[in-house]
Amino acid sequence: MKTNNINFDDLTFTFTETRSMYVTKCKRGDNWNTGELVPYGNISISPASTVLNYGQGLFEGMKAYKTDGGRILLFRPEKNAERAAKGCLRLSMPEIPKNVFMDAVKKIVKDNSDYIPPTEKGALYIRPIIFGSAEGLGVAPSTEYTFIIYCSPVGPYFKGGLSPIKLIVSTDYHRAPLKGTGGVKAIGNYVPGMLPSGNAKKMGFAEIIYLDAAEEKYVEEVGAANFFAIKDGNIITPELTGSILPGITRDSVIRIAKEKLGMNIEERRISIDEVMEADEVFCAGTAAIISPIGSIKYNNKEHIFSNGDVGNITRKLYDILTGIQFGTDSDPFDWILEL
Ligand SMILES: *Cc1c(COP(=O)(O)O)cnc(C)c1O
């Protein structure tokens, strides 16, 4: 068996190979069966496969944490299973059943548990992918599908604790139109963002904010994270219109704000002009958990929020959410799956 000699001190959000991956396949018209663990390695695929030619595929992402006492914790993995199943239908792939998805998640984490860093050094990032793996020349659904889960230890997003990021509003590019595939983790949604995001990084910004494609007025998302604004103690987040990815972190933040902090939540369209008047702004997703936004540049104006510090409510939400995820606090919502 492969042994693990990773230095957990040097982890960043990059790929590190682990012992195994989980694989199962399904023919078009059949149902998925549970698969098996195989050593992590390259796969062989036809150059004419539907995923390589037409991008028929989706991905998921979640994290496993290891507590000081050695407990292994997953955060709401059934929600990833549900989202993947919906995504399969939108992308004309056979719907992945919850039991197959969960079997894979549990097996991959157990088999690679020695690759999970201690919580203060990071987490094990779990990456399910589902794609059309048979050849097909015409634009049509593949005749065979492959589901793989691999994993990688990753470092904490903020090395020195929470720190506010600088963002710029994208005025030249959109992420997703209404009635498109923005609401599912379709692989084809992500490449178009690499150019504007890369340009923003060259200019010293951490990421871009996307506006809606129809009116170019309402905030949609931040790169691959959901957006939140706080004004006079109310939390406002863009409503799920179909172009916005329904984040599990987003859903968790809403429930914590409502049920633990007693805040008023408004899920509605929020214009970029209204955002610029907010008291605190942050974005939320599995990779960064909660990222405070220190400033936003839109056209030629740059606005600083919370004096460039981490806002009080943002910090409270971060502390409550990570307390649950890291297993240092109780789990009032029954969100943790312990392996
Ligand atoms: C994955 C993703 C998110 C965040 O979803 P989580 O379930 O919270 O990780 C937000 N926006 C986009 C575009 C994403 O791909």
XYZ file of C-alpha atoms and ligand atoms in Angstrom:
354
model
C 0.000 0.000 0.000
C 1.192 3.464 -0.909
C 2.370 5.422 2.108
C 1.839 9.041 2.673
C 4.748 11.390 3.348
C 3.042 14.715 2.823
C 4.168 17.758 4.713
C 0.869 19.234 5.894
C 2.628 22.521 6.730
C 3.067 23.541 3.101
C -0.419 22.889 1.726
C -2.118 25.388 -0.587
C -5.211 25.009 -2.794
C -3.376 22.823 -5.333
C -3.637 19.171 -6.272
C -1.738 16.532 -4.318
C -2.191 12.914 -5.343
C -3.611 10.465 -2.793
C -3.841 6.683 -2.531
C -7.080 5.914 -4.350
C -10.025 7.062 -6.421
C -13.544 5.673 -6.784
C -14.841 4.685 -10.229
C -18.151 3.464 -11.608
C -19.642 3.533 -15.105
C -23.168 3.535 -16.503
C -24.532 2.940 -20.007
C -27.150 5.335 -21.372
C -30.583 4.039 -20.363
C -29.206 1.966 -17.453
C -29.026 2.793 -13.750
C -25.822 3.562 -11.867
C -24.356 0.840 -9.649
C -21.918 1.328 -6.800
C -18.294 1.232 -7.902
C -14.939 0.466 -6.382
C -11.723 2.041 -5.204
C -8.730 1.777 -7.521
C -5.233 3.252 -7.121
C -5.197 6.935 -8.082
C -3.935 7.265 -11.650
C -4.581 8.328 -15.220
C -7.630 7.100 -17.084
C -7.858 6.198 -20.743
C -10.511 7.933 -22.857
C -11.403 8.169 -26.544
C -10.458 11.431 -28.286
C -14.011 11.293 -29.689
C -15.609 11.183 -26.210
C -18.540 13.483 -25.559
C -16.853 15.152 -22.598
C -13.733 16.119 -24.585
C -15.662 17.341 -27.618
C -18.817 18.882 -26.175
C -18.139 19.323 -22.456
C -20.818 16.913 -21.249
C -19.877 16.743 -17.599
C -20.210 18.227 -14.140
C -18.216 18.355 -10.934
C -18.844 18.709 -7.210
C -16.671 19.842 -4.330
C -16.726 19.307 -0.593
C -14.298 19.024 2.319
C -13.572 16.461 5.029
C -12.048 17.736 8.281
C -10.134 15.880 10.973
C -10.628 17.093 14.544
C -7.929 17.179 17.222
C -9.469 13.981 18.602
C -9.134 12.293 15.204
C -12.858 12.388 14.266
C -13.520 12.685 10.523
C -16.295 15.115 9.618
C -18.134 15.783 6.365
C -20.378 18.833 5.939
C -23.816 18.192 4.363
C -22.577 15.754 1.680
C -26.186 14.728 0.855
C -26.698 18.260 -0.494
C -23.838 17.704 -2.943
C -25.470 14.407 -3.931
C -28.796 16.164 -4.589
C -27.154 18.942 -6.603
C -25.157 16.440 -8.683
C -28.353 14.481 -9.414
C -30.116 17.636 -10.659
C -27.078 18.567 -12.713
C -27.069 15.145 -14.404
C -30.622 15.726 -15.635
C -29.828 19.196 -16.997
C -26.795 17.809 -18.844
C -28.643 14.779 -20.290
C -26.726 12.289 -18.148
C -28.265 9.427 -16.103
C -29.195 10.768 -12.666
C -26.657 9.760 -10.035
C -28.517 8.127 -7.098
C -27.843 9.405 -3.604
C -26.754 5.957 -2.355
C -24.070 5.603 -5.053
C -22.783 9.143 -4.463
C -22.682 8.656 -0.677
C -21.061 5.210 -0.968
C -18.311 6.814 -3.031
C -17.790 9.757 -0.682
C -17.550 7.524 2.397
C -15.204 5.014 0.742
C -12.842 7.619 -0.681
C -12.547 9.523 2.599
C -12.038 6.383 4.698
C -9.408 4.966 2.363
C -7.497 8.269 2.240
C -8.062 9.343 5.842
C -4.320 9.610 6.538
C -4.224 12.382 3.893
C -6.612 14.598 5.894
C -4.571 17.380 7.491
C -5.319 18.554 11.038
C -8.018 21.261 10.828
C -5.667 24.183 11.443
C -3.542 23.062 8.459
C -6.410 22.442 6.017
C -8.830 19.769 4.843
C -9.250 16.912 2.406
C -10.941 18.324 -0.690
C -13.255 15.755 -2.295
C -13.897 16.142 -6.013
C -16.628 14.045 -7.693
C -16.822 14.269 -11.513
C -19.464 12.783 -13.830
C -18.992 12.861 -17.595
C -19.898 11.351 -20.970
C -17.049 8.937 -21.606
C -18.046 7.167 -24.849
C -17.228 8.352 -28.357
C -19.899 10.165 -30.340
C -19.344 12.397 -33.326
C -22.661 14.219 -33.465
C -23.785 16.643 -30.768
C -25.830 14.171 -28.700
C -25.663 12.601 -25.236
C -22.938 10.006 -24.727
C -23.787 6.287 -24.733
C -21.662 5.728 -21.585
C -20.953 7.751 -18.430
C -18.190 7.657 -15.846
C -18.393 8.785 -12.217
C -15.085 9.290 -10.433
C -14.256 10.736 -7.046
C -10.705 11.715 -6.293
C -9.432 13.796 -3.400
C -6.553 16.035 -2.429
C -5.316 17.546 0.816
C -5.578 21.357 0.615
C -4.384 24.166 2.856
C -6.552 26.711 4.646
C -7.777 29.434 2.295
C -6.670 32.229 4.604
C -3.294 31.358 6.082
C -3.146 34.157 8.647
C -6.857 34.090 9.601
C -9.731 35.922 7.880
C -8.573 38.754 5.661
C -10.680 40.949 3.374
C -10.260 40.554 -0.389
C -10.311 43.165 -3.178
C -12.777 42.573 -6.008
C -13.577 44.202 -9.349
C -16.907 44.104 -11.190
C -16.666 42.478 -14.616
C -18.210 44.832 -17.194
C -16.958 42.952 -20.277
C -17.928 39.356 -19.473
C -20.891 37.475 -18.012
C -20.899 34.123 -16.263
C -24.286 32.655 -17.125
C -27.556 33.726 -18.776
C -31.043 33.005 -17.460
C -32.283 29.574 -18.574
C -28.711 28.403 -19.258
C -26.618 26.100 -17.072
C -25.403 28.568 -14.428
C -27.460 26.792 -11.769
C -25.545 23.514 -12.099
C -21.826 22.768 -11.780
C -21.460 22.091 -15.508
C -17.764 21.912 -16.416
C -18.326 24.234 -19.387
C -19.347 27.101 -17.087
C -15.858 27.584 -15.698
C -13.423 28.023 -18.583
C -15.015 31.294 -19.823
C -14.287 32.871 -16.427
C -10.570 32.141 -16.586
C -9.840 35.084 -18.909
C -11.605 37.849 -16.935
C -10.510 36.364 -13.619
C -6.910 36.105 -14.851
C -6.995 39.724 -16.035
C -8.358 40.867 -12.663
C -5.604 38.971 -10.830
C -2.955 40.685 -12.977
C -4.413 43.991 -11.806
C -4.146 42.960 -8.145
C -7.734 41.835 -7.498
C -8.553 38.498 -5.888
C -11.578 37.775 -8.113
C -14.344 39.324 -10.182
C -17.997 40.042 -9.446
C -20.387 39.069 -12.215
C -23.508 41.086 -13.019
C -26.648 39.602 -14.580
C -26.407 39.072 -18.331
C -29.783 40.641 -19.200
C -29.618 44.079 -17.544
C -25.978 44.248 -16.385
C -27.189 45.774 -13.164
C -27.731 43.064 -10.528
C -24.978 41.128 -8.750
C -24.855 37.400 -9.533
C -21.773 35.767 -8.017
C -18.092 36.181 -7.158
C -16.004 33.786 -9.289
C -17.188 30.441 -7.887
C -18.721 31.741 -4.654
C -22.095 33.228 -3.701
C -22.508 36.877 -2.759
C -23.947 38.474 0.404
C -24.448 42.085 1.523
C -25.416 43.331 4.988
C -27.269 46.616 5.423
C -28.772 47.874 8.699
C -28.671 44.365 10.162
C -30.468 42.726 7.200
C -28.760 40.158 4.994
C -29.383 40.386 1.268
C -28.293 37.680 -1.174
C -29.180 37.284 -4.860
C -32.203 35.025 -5.303
C -31.727 31.761 -7.188
C -33.050 32.642 -10.619
C -31.389 29.714 -12.445
C -28.205 31.512 -13.496
C -26.768 31.438 -9.965
C -25.247 28.277 -8.505
C -27.201 27.178 -5.401
C -24.286 26.972 -2.960
C -24.454 24.731 0.078
C -22.421 27.312 1.995
C -24.970 29.925 0.857
C -27.835 27.845 2.211
C -25.973 27.278 5.486
C -25.180 30.988 5.939
C -28.855 31.858 5.392
C -29.995 29.360 8.021
C -27.386 30.451 10.574
C -28.220 34.133 10.066
C -31.944 33.447 10.430
C -31.995 30.817 13.161
C -28.880 31.577 15.239
C -28.530 35.348 14.801
C -32.231 36.145 14.347
C -31.480 38.271 11.297
C -33.857 39.180 8.494
C -32.908 37.525 5.195
C -33.817 39.000 1.832
C -33.318 36.696 -1.142
C -33.871 39.071 -4.030
C -32.108 40.890 -6.814
C -29.539 43.379 -5.515
C -28.134 46.041 -7.811
C -24.457 46.877 -7.828
C -25.396 50.451 -6.852
C -27.178 49.148 -3.743
C -24.183 46.909 -2.941
C -21.906 49.938 -2.921
C -24.011 51.360 -0.033
C -23.828 48.166 2.098
C -22.271 48.002 5.566
C -20.544 44.629 5.057
C -20.121 42.359 2.045
C -18.738 38.837 1.794
C -18.793 35.786 -0.427
C -19.313 32.147 0.523
C -18.381 28.762 -0.929
C -16.707 25.492 0.030
C -13.160 26.543 -0.910
C -12.931 29.828 1.029
C -15.862 29.165 3.424
C -16.611 32.869 4.061
C -14.445 35.596 2.530
C -14.936 39.147 3.729
C -14.834 41.655 0.858
C -12.750 44.719 1.738
C -13.298 46.695 -1.451
C -15.112 46.603 -4.777
C -14.100 48.480 -7.911
C -16.932 49.239 -10.356
C -16.275 51.371 -13.443
C -13.886 53.977 -12.089
C -14.991 53.997 -8.468
C -13.494 51.871 -5.701
C -15.560 51.483 -2.542
C -14.122 50.293 0.787
C -16.362 48.317 3.160
C -16.115 48.069 6.975
C -13.052 50.372 6.797
C -11.252 47.513 5.040
C -11.589 45.308 8.148
C -13.586 42.139 8.695
C -17.182 43.174 9.506
C -18.672 42.076 12.854
C -21.540 40.070 11.384
C -19.290 38.498 8.758
C -16.951 37.333 11.526
C -19.838 35.984 13.617
C -21.156 33.973 10.669
C -17.666 32.646 9.941
C -17.129 31.617 13.564
C -20.481 29.826 13.828
C -20.156 28.055 10.465
C -16.558 26.927 11.001
C -17.347 25.898 14.592
C -19.857 23.430 13.154
C -17.676 22.346 10.200
C -14.501 21.859 12.280
C -16.405 20.034 15.056
C -15.330 22.499 17.754
C -18.944 23.524 18.466
C -22.207 21.597 18.603
C -24.129 20.837 15.420
C -27.619 22.283 16.000
C -28.752 21.761 12.396
C -27.603 18.129 12.141
C -25.310 19.005 9.231
C -22.295 16.859 10.104
C -21.777 13.327 8.879
C -19.114 11.670 11.019
C -17.317 8.739 9.421
C -19.491 25.589 -6.236
C -19.898 26.989 -6.514
C -20.379 27.842 -5.505
C -20.375 27.487 -4.045
O -21.110 26.352 -3.743
P -20.817 25.555 -2.382
O -21.780 24.434 -2.426
O -21.078 26.495 -1.279
O -19.393 25.139 -2.434
C -20.835 29.102 -5.870
N -20.798 29.513 -7.153
C -20.326 28.733 -8.142
C -20.329 29.247 -9.526
C -19.853 27.452 -7.853
O -19.380 26.688 -8.832
